[in-house]
Amino acid sequence: MRDTLYANVPFQLSEMPHRYGPNVHLVGNPFLLSQLAKLCSKGTVQPEINRLVALLYTDLVKTVINAEFPRKMVALPTRMIDHTPQGMYQGEVIDPAVRAVTVNIARAGTLPSQVTYDLLNTTVDPMLVRQDHIIMSRMIDAKEAVVGSNIGGAKIGGDIDDAIVLFPDPMGATGGSLSTAVSMYKEKVPGTPRRILSLNLIVTPEFLRRISREHPDVVVYALRLDRGLSPPEVFGTVPGELWEKERGLDDRQYIVPGGGGFGEIMNNAYV
Ligand SMILES: O=c1cc[nH]c(=O)[nH]1
């Protein structure tokens, strides 16, 4: 007789309420918010910075796997099978037969994508997991304001047909890099992905506006929404209620309160 207890495992994502639409998930997790606050503090330096980035992404990727990845029923003998025919786990596991591609948007996305790649390899069939690389830079004007994103080079290891494609990039600021990267995949890389996911530590309302307009199919998971430069009437409102007024970017397109330039602090290279 089979126990159906684990035939349909509920997974409840802890989410902050918002009005940005169903493809945006602001994860509500006090432990991760504490670690993120530490990561963004002025006094935090290497090696603590990369340790915290790796810790945060390990948890965020687990959350996304739980929420997004397909499952399958298995009947697996445990060590007790030598003693009793009831020594079987029968229930759901993450389906190992899913294709997954993580995209390193260098520089800030490099460590997050490596963490994602390593974790995916322990969860699904490693033969179906791939990491791609894109060198992306912001184009700035004389006043250091960002005017666009430029792809300086890419290593794309194949098609993305039926793959879950993940973009783990810590700071979702303007949305320029992600939008450019997603457009490149849609236009130049063969195949139709199963899902396109953006995994961010912090996003701004400006990022969410751009991504939901230009790529409404992209699903965003973020640990924090920063809108620190909004007018006073915004504070205390549900995120997205006054979306047009919300502002999280300064004149140089850095996130406020934010945590500074992650490409810079993660590499100790201030260029
Ligand atoms: O504040 C910001 C904005 C973009 N990228 C970062 O790393 N930080």
PDB file of C-alpha atoms and ligand atoms in Angstrom:
ATOM      1  CA  MET A   1       0.000   0.000   0.000  1.00  0.00           C
ATOM      2  CA  ARG A   2       1.483   3.308  -1.085  1.00  0.00           C
ATOM      3  CA  ASP A   3       1.486   6.342   1.261  1.00  0.00           C
ATOM      4  CA  THR A   4       0.512   9.422  -0.803  1.00  0.00           C
ATOM      5  CA  LEU A   5       1.778  11.909   1.807  1.00  0.00           C
ATOM      6  CA  TYR A   6       4.568  13.201  -0.455  1.00  0.00           C
ATOM      7  CA  ALA A   7       2.768  12.781  -3.781  1.00  0.00           C
ATOM      8  CA  ASN A   8       2.054  16.505  -4.068  1.00  0.00           C
ATOM      9  CA  VAL A   9       4.346  18.533  -1.814  1.00  0.00           C
ATOM     10  CA  PRO A  10       3.115  22.084  -1.225  1.00  0.00           C
ATOM     11  CA  PHE A  11       5.762  24.788  -1.425  1.00  0.00           C
ATOM     12  CA  GLN A  12       4.698  28.178  -0.117  1.00  0.00           C
ATOM     13  CA  LEU A  13       6.960  31.024  -1.160  1.00  0.00           C
ATOM     14  CA  SER A  14       7.250  33.685   1.539  1.00  0.00           C
ATOM     15  CA  GLU A  15       6.524  36.883  -0.392  1.00  0.00           C
ATOM     16  CA  MET A  16       6.222  40.588   0.322  1.00  0.00           C
ATOM     17  CA  PRO A  17       2.935  41.963  -1.008  1.00  0.00           C
ATOM     18  CA  HIS A  18       3.282  44.254  -4.053  1.00  0.00           C
ATOM     19  CA  ARG A  19       1.503  45.518  -7.170  1.00  0.00           C
ATOM     20  CA  TYR A  20       4.151  44.773  -9.773  1.00  0.00           C
ATOM     21  CA  GLY A  21       2.278  41.836 -11.254  1.00  0.00           C
ATOM     22  CA  PRO A  22       2.421  38.051 -11.009  1.00  0.00           C
ATOM     23  CA  ASN A  23       5.908  37.682 -12.525  1.00  0.00           C
ATOM     24  CA  VAL A  24       7.626  39.573  -9.721  1.00  0.00           C
ATOM     25  CA  HIS A  25       8.464  37.809  -6.452  1.00  0.00           C
ATOM     26  CA  LEU A  26       9.871  39.835  -3.560  1.00  0.00           C
ATOM     27  CA  VAL A  27      11.027  37.083  -1.251  1.00  0.00           C
ATOM     28  CA  GLY A  28      10.226  37.747   2.421  1.00  0.00           C
ATOM     29  CA  ASN A  29      13.017  36.153   4.441  1.00  0.00           C
ATOM     30  CA  PRO A  30      14.293  37.808   7.651  1.00  0.00           C
ATOM     31  CA  PHE A  31      17.454  35.676   7.793  1.00  0.00           C
ATOM     32  CA  LEU A  32      18.450  36.573   4.247  1.00  0.00           C
ATOM     33  CA  LEU A  33      17.558  40.252   4.750  1.00  0.00           C
ATOM     34  CA  SER A  34      19.901  40.298   7.764  1.00  0.00           C
ATOM     35  CA  GLN A  35      22.755  38.814   5.758  1.00  0.00           C
ATOM     36  CA  LEU A  36      22.043  41.181   2.872  1.00  0.00           C
ATOM     37  CA  ALA A  37      22.101  44.178   5.231  1.00  0.00           C
ATOM     38  CA  LYS A  38      25.537  43.027   6.407  1.00  0.00           C
ATOM     39  CA  LEU A  39      26.725  42.621   2.820  1.00  0.00           C
ATOM     40  CA  CYS A  40      25.616  46.157   1.942  1.00  0.00           C
ATOM     41  CA  SER A  41      27.182  47.813   5.038  1.00  0.00           C
ATOM     42  CA  LYS A  42      30.053  50.203   4.581  1.00  0.00           C
ATOM     43  CA  GLY A  43      32.425  48.266   6.855  1.00  0.00           C
ATOM     44  CA  THR A  44      32.011  44.899   5.118  1.00  0.00           C
ATOM     45  CA  VAL A  45      35.041  43.983   3.033  1.00  0.00           C
ATOM     46  CA  GLN A  46      36.535  40.878   1.407  1.00  0.00           C
ATOM     47  CA  PRO A  47      36.547  37.975   2.074  1.00  0.00           C
ATOM     48  CA  GLU A  48      33.247  38.600   3.857  1.00  0.00           C
ATOM     49  CA  ILE A  49      31.697  40.170   0.747  1.00  0.00           C
ATOM     50  CA  ASN A  50      32.006  37.100  -1.463  1.00  0.00           C
ATOM     51  CA  ARG A  51      31.155  34.745   1.395  1.00  0.00           C
ATOM     52  CA  LEU A  52      27.868  36.599   1.890  1.00  0.00           C
ATOM     53  CA  VAL A  53      27.117  36.774  -1.834  1.00  0.00           C
ATOM     54  CA  ALA A  54      27.622  32.996  -2.073  1.00  0.00           C
ATOM     55  CA  LEU A  55      25.473  32.372   1.007  1.00  0.00           C
ATOM     56  CA  LEU A  56      22.650  34.578  -0.273  1.00  0.00           C
ATOM     57  CA  TYR A  57      22.647  33.008  -3.733  1.00  0.00           C
ATOM     58  CA  THR A  58      22.755  29.483  -2.337  1.00  0.00           C
ATOM     59  CA  ASP A  59      19.506  30.212  -0.522  1.00  0.00           C
ATOM     60  CA  LEU A  60      17.894  32.183  -3.337  1.00  0.00           C
ATOM     61  CA  VAL A  61      18.618  29.431  -5.868  1.00  0.00           C
ATOM     62  CA  LYS A  62      17.150  26.806  -3.513  1.00  0.00           C
ATOM     63  CA  THR A  63      14.011  28.942  -3.210  1.00  0.00           C
ATOM     64  CA  VAL A  64      13.744  29.275  -6.982  1.00  0.00           C
ATOM     65  CA  ILE A  65      14.275  25.547  -7.508  1.00  0.00           C
ATOM     66  CA  ASN A  66      11.491  24.818  -5.017  1.00  0.00           C
ATOM     67  CA  ALA A  67       9.133  27.314  -6.629  1.00  0.00           C
ATOM     68  CA  GLU A  68       9.886  26.823 -10.326  1.00  0.00           C
ATOM     69  CA  PHE A  69      11.432  23.477 -11.137  1.00  0.00           C
ATOM     70  CA  PRO A  70       9.301  20.508 -12.206  1.00  0.00           C
ATOM     71  CA  ARG A  71       9.031  17.475  -9.964  1.00  0.00           C
ATOM     72  CA  LYS A  72       8.496  13.809 -10.532  1.00  0.00           C
ATOM     73  CA  MET A  73       7.290  10.873  -8.490  1.00  0.00           C
ATOM     74  CA  VAL A  74       9.885   8.301  -7.518  1.00  0.00           C
ATOM     75  CA  ALA A  75       9.949   5.033  -5.616  1.00  0.00           C
ATOM     76  CA  LEU A  76      13.447   4.683  -4.188  1.00  0.00           C
ATOM     77  CA  PRO A  77      14.585   1.851  -1.956  1.00  0.00           C
ATOM     78  CA  THR A  78      16.234   3.031   1.265  1.00  0.00           C
ATOM     79  CA  ARG A  79      18.898   1.028   3.119  1.00  0.00           C
ATOM     80  CA  MET A  80      16.025  -0.631   4.997  1.00  0.00           C
ATOM     81  CA  ILE A  81      15.014  -2.496   1.850  1.00  0.00           C
ATOM     82  CA  ASP A  82      17.304  -5.334   2.955  1.00  0.00           C
ATOM     83  CA  HIS A  83      15.014  -5.799   5.981  1.00  0.00           C
ATOM     84  CA  THR A  84      11.525  -4.991   4.727  1.00  0.00           C
ATOM     85  CA  PRO A  85       9.762  -4.401   1.396  1.00  0.00           C
ATOM     86  CA  GLN A  86       8.330  -1.211   2.973  1.00  0.00           C
ATOM     87  CA  GLY A  87      11.825   0.318   2.904  1.00  0.00           C
ATOM     88  CA  MET A  88      10.930   2.605  -0.007  1.00  0.00           C
ATOM     89  CA  TYR A  89      10.644   6.388  -0.287  1.00  0.00           C
ATOM     90  CA  GLN A  90       7.684   7.052  -2.531  1.00  0.00           C
ATOM     91  CA  GLY A  91       7.069  10.679  -3.294  1.00  0.00           C
ATOM     92  CA  GLU A  92       8.152  13.746  -5.218  1.00  0.00           C
ATOM     93  CA  VAL A  93      11.678  14.861  -5.999  1.00  0.00           C
ATOM     94  CA  ILE A  94      12.950  17.619  -8.285  1.00  0.00           C
ATOM     95  CA  ASP A  95      12.847  16.124 -11.775  1.00  0.00           C
ATOM     96  CA  PRO A  96      16.503  15.562 -12.719  1.00  0.00           C
ATOM     97  CA  ALA A  97      15.615  15.520 -16.420  1.00  0.00           C
ATOM     98  CA  VAL A  98      15.286  19.282 -16.827  1.00  0.00           C
ATOM     99  CA  ARG A  99      17.613  21.463 -18.882  1.00  0.00           C
ATOM    100  CA  ALA A 100      18.986  24.504 -17.060  1.00  0.00           C
ATOM    101  CA  VAL A 101      21.271  27.260 -18.288  1.00  0.00           C
ATOM    102  CA  THR A 102      22.754  29.862 -15.953  1.00  0.00           C
ATOM    103  CA  VAL A 103      24.124  33.020 -17.502  1.00  0.00           C
ATOM    104  CA  ASN A 104      27.087  34.822 -15.981  1.00  0.00           C
ATOM    105  CA  ILE A 105      26.637  38.516 -16.651  1.00  0.00           C
ATOM    106  CA  ALA A 106      30.183  39.577 -15.812  1.00  0.00           C
ATOM    107  CA  ARG A 107      31.364  41.099 -13.559  1.00  0.00           C
ATOM    108  CA  ALA A 108      28.861  41.143 -10.710  1.00  0.00           C
ATOM    109  CA  GLY A 109      27.055  38.049 -11.968  1.00  0.00           C
ATOM    110  CA  THR A 110      30.149  35.839 -12.063  1.00  0.00           C
ATOM    111  CA  LEU A 111      30.117  34.462  -8.511  1.00  0.00           C
ATOM    112  CA  PRO A 112      26.291  34.273  -8.338  1.00  0.00           C
ATOM    113  CA  SER A 113      26.219  32.308 -11.596  1.00  0.00           C
ATOM    114  CA  GLN A 114      28.981  29.952 -10.420  1.00  0.00           C
ATOM    115  CA  VAL A 115      27.038  29.276  -7.193  1.00  0.00           C
ATOM    116  CA  THR A 116      23.901  28.677  -9.271  1.00  0.00           C
ATOM    117  CA  TYR A 117      25.735  26.357 -11.672  1.00  0.00           C
ATOM    118  CA  ASP A 118      27.257  24.279  -8.856  1.00  0.00           C
ATOM    119  CA  LEU A 119      23.927  23.970  -7.050  1.00  0.00           C
ATOM    120  CA  LEU A 120      22.045  23.013 -10.228  1.00  0.00           C
ATOM    121  CA  ASN A 121      24.648  20.316 -10.850  1.00  0.00           C
ATOM    122  CA  THR A 122      23.825  18.744  -7.485  1.00  0.00           C
ATOM    123  CA  THR A 123      20.074  18.898  -8.140  1.00  0.00           C
ATOM    124  CA  VAL A 124      19.423  17.870 -11.750  1.00  0.00           C
ATOM    125  CA  ASP A 125      21.344  15.739 -14.256  1.00  0.00           C
ATOM    126  CA  PRO A 126      24.697  17.549 -14.721  1.00  0.00           C
ATOM    127  CA  MET A 127      24.654  16.643 -18.411  1.00  0.00           C
ATOM    128  CA  LEU A 128      21.667  18.960 -18.762  1.00  0.00           C
ATOM    129  CA  VAL A 129      23.207  21.946 -16.932  1.00  0.00           C
ATOM    130  CA  ARG A 130      25.267  24.645 -18.645  1.00  0.00           C
ATOM    131  CA  GLN A 131      26.870  27.967 -17.803  1.00  0.00           C
ATOM    132  CA  ASP A 132      27.117  30.739 -20.414  1.00  0.00           C
ATOM    133  CA  HIS A 133      29.131  33.936 -20.094  1.00  0.00           C
ATOM    134  CA  ILE A 134      28.456  37.475 -21.228  1.00  0.00           C
ATOM    135  CA  ILE A 135      30.781  40.417 -20.714  1.00  0.00           C
ATOM    136  CA  MET A 136      28.509  43.356 -20.143  1.00  0.00           C
ATOM    137  CA  SER A 137      29.388  46.953 -19.414  1.00  0.00           C
ATOM    138  CA  ARG A 138      27.359  50.022 -18.707  1.00  0.00           C
ATOM    139  CA  MET A 139      27.796  52.890 -21.180  1.00  0.00           C
ATOM    140  CA  ILE A 140      28.028  56.176 -19.315  1.00  0.00           C
ATOM    141  CA  ASP A 141      27.927  59.817 -20.404  1.00  0.00           C
ATOM    142  CA  ALA A 142      30.167  62.704 -19.268  1.00  0.00           C
ATOM    143  CA  LYS A 143      28.129  63.039 -16.038  1.00  0.00           C
ATOM    144  CA  GLU A 144      28.575  59.319 -15.319  1.00  0.00           C
ATOM    145  CA  ALA A 145      24.881  58.644 -15.946  1.00  0.00           C
ATOM    146  CA  VAL A 146      24.182  55.263 -17.532  1.00  0.00           C
ATOM    147  CA  VAL A 147      22.966  55.619 -21.118  1.00  0.00           C
ATOM    148  CA  GLY A 148      22.919  51.953 -22.117  1.00  0.00           C
ATOM    149  CA  SER A 149      24.478  48.497 -21.863  1.00  0.00           C
ATOM    150  CA  ASN A 150      27.044  47.043 -24.172  1.00  0.00           C
ATOM    151  CA  ILE A 151      27.868  43.367 -24.782  1.00  0.00           C
ATOM    152  CA  GLY A 152      31.647  43.164 -25.080  1.00  0.00           C
ATOM    153  CA  GLY A 153      31.818  39.419 -25.723  1.00  0.00           C
ATOM    154  CA  ALA A 154      29.946  36.186 -25.075  1.00  0.00           C
ATOM    155  CA  LYS A 155      30.447  32.448 -24.773  1.00  0.00           C
ATOM    156  CA  ILE A 156      27.110  30.781 -25.387  1.00  0.00           C
ATOM    157  CA  GLY A 157      27.425  27.006 -25.180  1.00  0.00           C
ATOM    158  CA  GLY A 158      24.448  25.922 -27.286  1.00  0.00           C
ATOM    159  CA  ASP A 159      20.691  26.300 -27.681  1.00  0.00           C
ATOM    160  CA  ILE A 160      18.167  27.009 -24.933  1.00  0.00           C
ATOM    161  CA  ASP A 161      15.305  24.848 -26.176  1.00  0.00           C
ATOM    162  CA  ASP A 162      13.053  23.780 -23.298  1.00  0.00           C
ATOM    163  CA  ALA A 163      15.655  25.037 -20.808  1.00  0.00           C
ATOM    164  CA  ILE A 164      15.074  27.011 -17.646  1.00  0.00           C
ATOM    165  CA  VAL A 165      17.371  29.987 -18.228  1.00  0.00           C
ATOM    166  CA  LEU A 166      18.583  31.795 -15.093  1.00  0.00           C
ATOM    167  CA  PHE A 167      20.189  35.224 -14.904  1.00  0.00           C
ATOM    168  CA  PRO A 168      21.674  35.617 -11.393  1.00  0.00           C
ATOM    169  CA  ASP A 169      22.774  39.261 -11.174  1.00  0.00           C
ATOM    170  CA  PRO A 170      22.956  40.871  -7.705  1.00  0.00           C
ATOM    171  CA  MET A 171      21.795  44.395  -8.519  1.00  0.00           C
ATOM    172  CA  GLY A 172      18.734  44.951 -10.684  1.00  0.00           C
ATOM    173  CA  ALA A 173      19.255  48.705 -11.160  1.00  0.00           C
ATOM    174  CA  THR A 174      18.114  50.100 -14.524  1.00  0.00           C
ATOM    175  CA  GLY A 175      17.266  46.745 -16.120  1.00  0.00           C
ATOM    176  CA  GLY A 176      19.499  47.657 -19.056  1.00  0.00           C
ATOM    177  CA  SER A 177      21.928  44.745 -18.728  1.00  0.00           C
ATOM    178  CA  LEU A 178      19.242  42.134 -18.175  1.00  0.00           C
ATOM    179  CA  SER A 179      17.050  43.462 -20.971  1.00  0.00           C
ATOM    180  CA  THR A 180      19.985  43.487 -23.412  1.00  0.00           C
ATOM    181  CA  ALA A 181      21.046  39.973 -22.365  1.00  0.00           C
ATOM    182  CA  VAL A 182      17.516  38.536 -22.625  1.00  0.00           C
ATOM    183  CA  SER A 183      17.025  40.183 -26.046  1.00  0.00           C
ATOM    184  CA  MET A 184      20.253  38.614 -27.247  1.00  0.00           C
ATOM    185  CA  TYR A 185      19.087  35.153 -26.160  1.00  0.00           C
ATOM    186  CA  LYS A 186      15.674  35.631 -27.774  1.00  0.00           C
ATOM    187  CA  GLU A 187      17.117  36.933 -31.047  1.00  0.00           C
ATOM    188  CA  LYS A 188      20.356  34.999 -31.478  1.00  0.00           C
ATOM    189  CA  VAL A 189      20.247  31.770 -29.468  1.00  0.00           C
ATOM    190  CA  PRO A 190      18.176  28.940 -31.002  1.00  0.00           C
ATOM    191  CA  GLY A 191      15.274  27.353 -29.147  1.00  0.00           C
ATOM    192  CA  THR A 192      12.334  28.339 -26.987  1.00  0.00           C
ATOM    193  CA  PRO A 193      13.137  28.358 -23.270  1.00  0.00           C
ATOM    194  CA  ARG A 194      10.785  26.776 -20.775  1.00  0.00           C
ATOM    195  CA  ARG A 195      11.203  29.758 -18.447  1.00  0.00           C
ATOM    196  CA  ILE A 196      13.448  32.821 -18.089  1.00  0.00           C
ATOM    197  CA  LEU A 197      14.274  33.751 -14.490  1.00  0.00           C
ATOM    198  CA  SER A 198      16.062  36.764 -13.037  1.00  0.00           C
ATOM    199  CA  LEU A 199      17.629  36.184  -9.599  1.00  0.00           C
ATOM    200  CA  ASN A 200      18.563  39.409  -7.851  1.00  0.00           C
ATOM    201  CA  LEU A 201      19.587  40.461  -4.375  1.00  0.00           C
ATOM    202  CA  ILE A 202      18.172  43.985  -4.793  1.00  0.00           C
ATOM    203  CA  VAL A 203      15.881  45.431  -7.449  1.00  0.00           C
ATOM    204  CA  THR A 204      14.504  48.922  -8.016  1.00  0.00           C
ATOM    205  CA  PRO A 205      11.038  49.965  -9.226  1.00  0.00           C
ATOM    206  CA  GLU A 206      12.788  51.280 -12.360  1.00  0.00           C
ATOM    207  CA  PHE A 207      14.269  47.810 -13.039  1.00  0.00           C
ATOM    208  CA  LEU A 208      10.894  46.138 -12.607  1.00  0.00           C
ATOM    209  CA  ARG A 209       9.187  48.689 -14.876  1.00  0.00           C
ATOM    210  CA  ARG A 210      11.701  48.164 -17.673  1.00  0.00           C
ATOM    211  CA  ILE A 211      11.718  44.370 -17.457  1.00  0.00           C
ATOM    212  CA  SER A 212       7.944  44.068 -17.240  1.00  0.00           C
ATOM    213  CA  ARG A 213       7.587  46.327 -20.296  1.00  0.00           C
ATOM    214  CA  GLU A 214      10.356  44.893 -22.463  1.00  0.00           C
ATOM    215  CA  HIS A 215      10.264  41.249 -21.339  1.00  0.00           C
ATOM    216  CA  PRO A 216       6.961  40.532 -19.585  1.00  0.00           C
ATOM    217  CA  ASP A 217       7.723  36.809 -19.766  1.00  0.00           C
ATOM    218  CA  VAL A 218      10.743  37.134 -17.439  1.00  0.00           C
ATOM    219  CA  VAL A 219      10.027  36.053 -13.860  1.00  0.00           C
ATOM    220  CA  VAL A 220      11.925  38.027 -11.217  1.00  0.00           C
ATOM    221  CA  TYR A 221      12.936  36.719  -7.780  1.00  0.00           C
ATOM    222  CA  ALA A 222      14.531  39.365  -5.536  1.00  0.00           C
ATOM    223  CA  LEU A 223      15.441  39.490  -1.870  1.00  0.00           C
ATOM    224  CA  ARG A 224      14.844  43.222  -1.535  1.00  0.00           C
ATOM    225  CA  LEU A 225      13.170  46.144  -3.273  1.00  0.00           C
ATOM    226  CA  ASP A 226      14.950  49.490  -2.825  1.00  0.00           C
ATOM    227  CA  ARG A 227      13.042  52.725  -3.495  1.00  0.00           C
ATOM    228  CA  GLY A 228      14.956  55.040  -1.167  1.00  0.00           C
ATOM    229  CA  LEU A 229      14.812  58.164  -3.356  1.00  0.00           C
ATOM    230  CA  SER A 230      11.036  58.170  -3.697  1.00  0.00           C
ATOM    231  CA  PRO A 231       8.977  61.178  -2.577  1.00  0.00           C
ATOM    232  CA  PRO A 232       7.651  60.907   1.008  1.00  0.00           C
ATOM    233  CA  GLU A 233       4.105  59.895  -0.015  1.00  0.00           C
ATOM    234  CA  VAL A 234       5.510  56.637  -1.403  1.00  0.00           C
ATOM    235  CA  PHE A 235       6.903  55.374   1.890  1.00  0.00           C
ATOM    236  CA  GLY A 236       4.421  53.195   3.723  1.00  0.00           C
ATOM    237  CA  THR A 237       2.558  52.278   0.523  1.00  0.00           C
ATOM    238  CA  VAL A 238       2.484  48.782  -0.906  1.00  0.00           C
ATOM    239  CA  PRO A 239       5.312  48.530  -3.465  1.00  0.00           C
ATOM    240  CA  GLY A 240       3.969  49.229  -6.944  1.00  0.00           C
ATOM    241  CA  GLU A 241       0.885  51.124  -5.743  1.00  0.00           C
ATOM    242  CA  LEU A 242       2.560  54.419  -6.718  1.00  0.00           C
ATOM    243  CA  TRP A 243       4.958  52.773  -9.188  1.00  0.00           C
ATOM    244  CA  GLU A 244       5.367  55.883 -11.395  1.00  0.00           C
ATOM    245  CA  LYS A 245       6.531  57.898  -8.366  1.00  0.00           C
ATOM    246  CA  GLU A 246       8.800  55.253  -6.880  1.00  0.00           C
ATOM    247  CA  ARG A 247      12.492  55.873  -7.337  1.00  0.00           C
ATOM    248  CA  GLY A 248      15.450  53.742  -6.323  1.00  0.00           C
ATOM    249  CA  LEU A 249      18.184  55.082  -8.597  1.00  0.00           C
ATOM    250  CA  ASP A 250      20.392  58.118  -8.105  1.00  0.00           C
ATOM    251  CA  ASP A 251      21.669  60.301 -10.969  1.00  0.00           C
ATOM    252  CA  ARG A 252      24.541  57.883 -11.641  1.00  0.00           C
ATOM    253  CA  GLN A 253      22.050  54.984 -11.659  1.00  0.00           C
ATOM    254  CA  TYR A 254      23.266  53.518  -8.380  1.00  0.00           C
ATOM    255  CA  ILE A 255      20.691  51.927  -6.103  1.00  0.00           C
ATOM    256  CA  VAL A 256      19.624  53.745  -2.914  1.00  0.00           C
ATOM    257  CA  PRO A 257      19.842  52.574  -0.162  1.00  0.00           C
ATOM    258  CA  GLY A 258      21.570  49.789  -2.133  1.00  0.00           C
ATOM    259  CA  GLY A 259      25.059  48.595  -1.368  1.00  0.00           C
ATOM    260  CA  GLY A 260      27.390  50.310  -3.814  1.00  0.00           C
ATOM    261  CA  GLY A 261      28.866  48.904  -6.985  1.00  0.00           C
ATOM    262  CA  PHE A 262      28.911  45.104  -6.678  1.00  0.00           C
ATOM    263  CA  GLY A 263      31.118  44.543  -9.725  1.00  0.00           C
ATOM    264  CA  GLU A 264      33.632  46.804  -8.027  1.00  0.00           C
ATOM    265  CA  ILE A 265      33.479  45.520  -4.439  1.00  0.00           C
ATOM    266  CA  MET A 266      33.380  41.856  -5.436  1.00  0.00           C
ATOM    267  CA  ASN A 267      36.538  42.240  -7.504  1.00  0.00           C
ATOM    268  CA  ASN A 268      38.286  45.069  -5.633  1.00  0.00           C
ATOM    269  CA  ALA A 269      38.531  46.825  -8.983  1.00  0.00           C
ATOM    270  CA  TYR A 270      37.107  50.325  -9.094  1.00  0.00           C
ATOM    271  CA  VAL A 271      36.861  50.858 -12.832  1.00  0.00           C
TER     272      VAL A 271
HETATM  273  O1  LIG B   1      23.894  50.363  -7.138  1.00  0.00           O
HETATM  274  C1  LIG B   1      24.249  49.630  -8.051  1.00  0.00           C
HETATM  275  C2  LIG B   1      23.738  49.723  -9.353  1.00  0.00           C
HETATM  276  C3  LIG B   1      24.176  48.853 -10.291  1.00  0.00           C
HETATM  277  N1  LIG B   1      25.083  47.924  -9.974  1.00  0.00           N
HETATM  278  C4  LIG B   1      25.581  47.828  -8.743  1.00  0.00           C
HETATM  279  O2  LIG B   1      26.414  46.963  -8.469  1.00  0.00           O
HETATM  280  N2  LIG B   1      25.149  48.683  -7.804  1.00  0.00           N
END
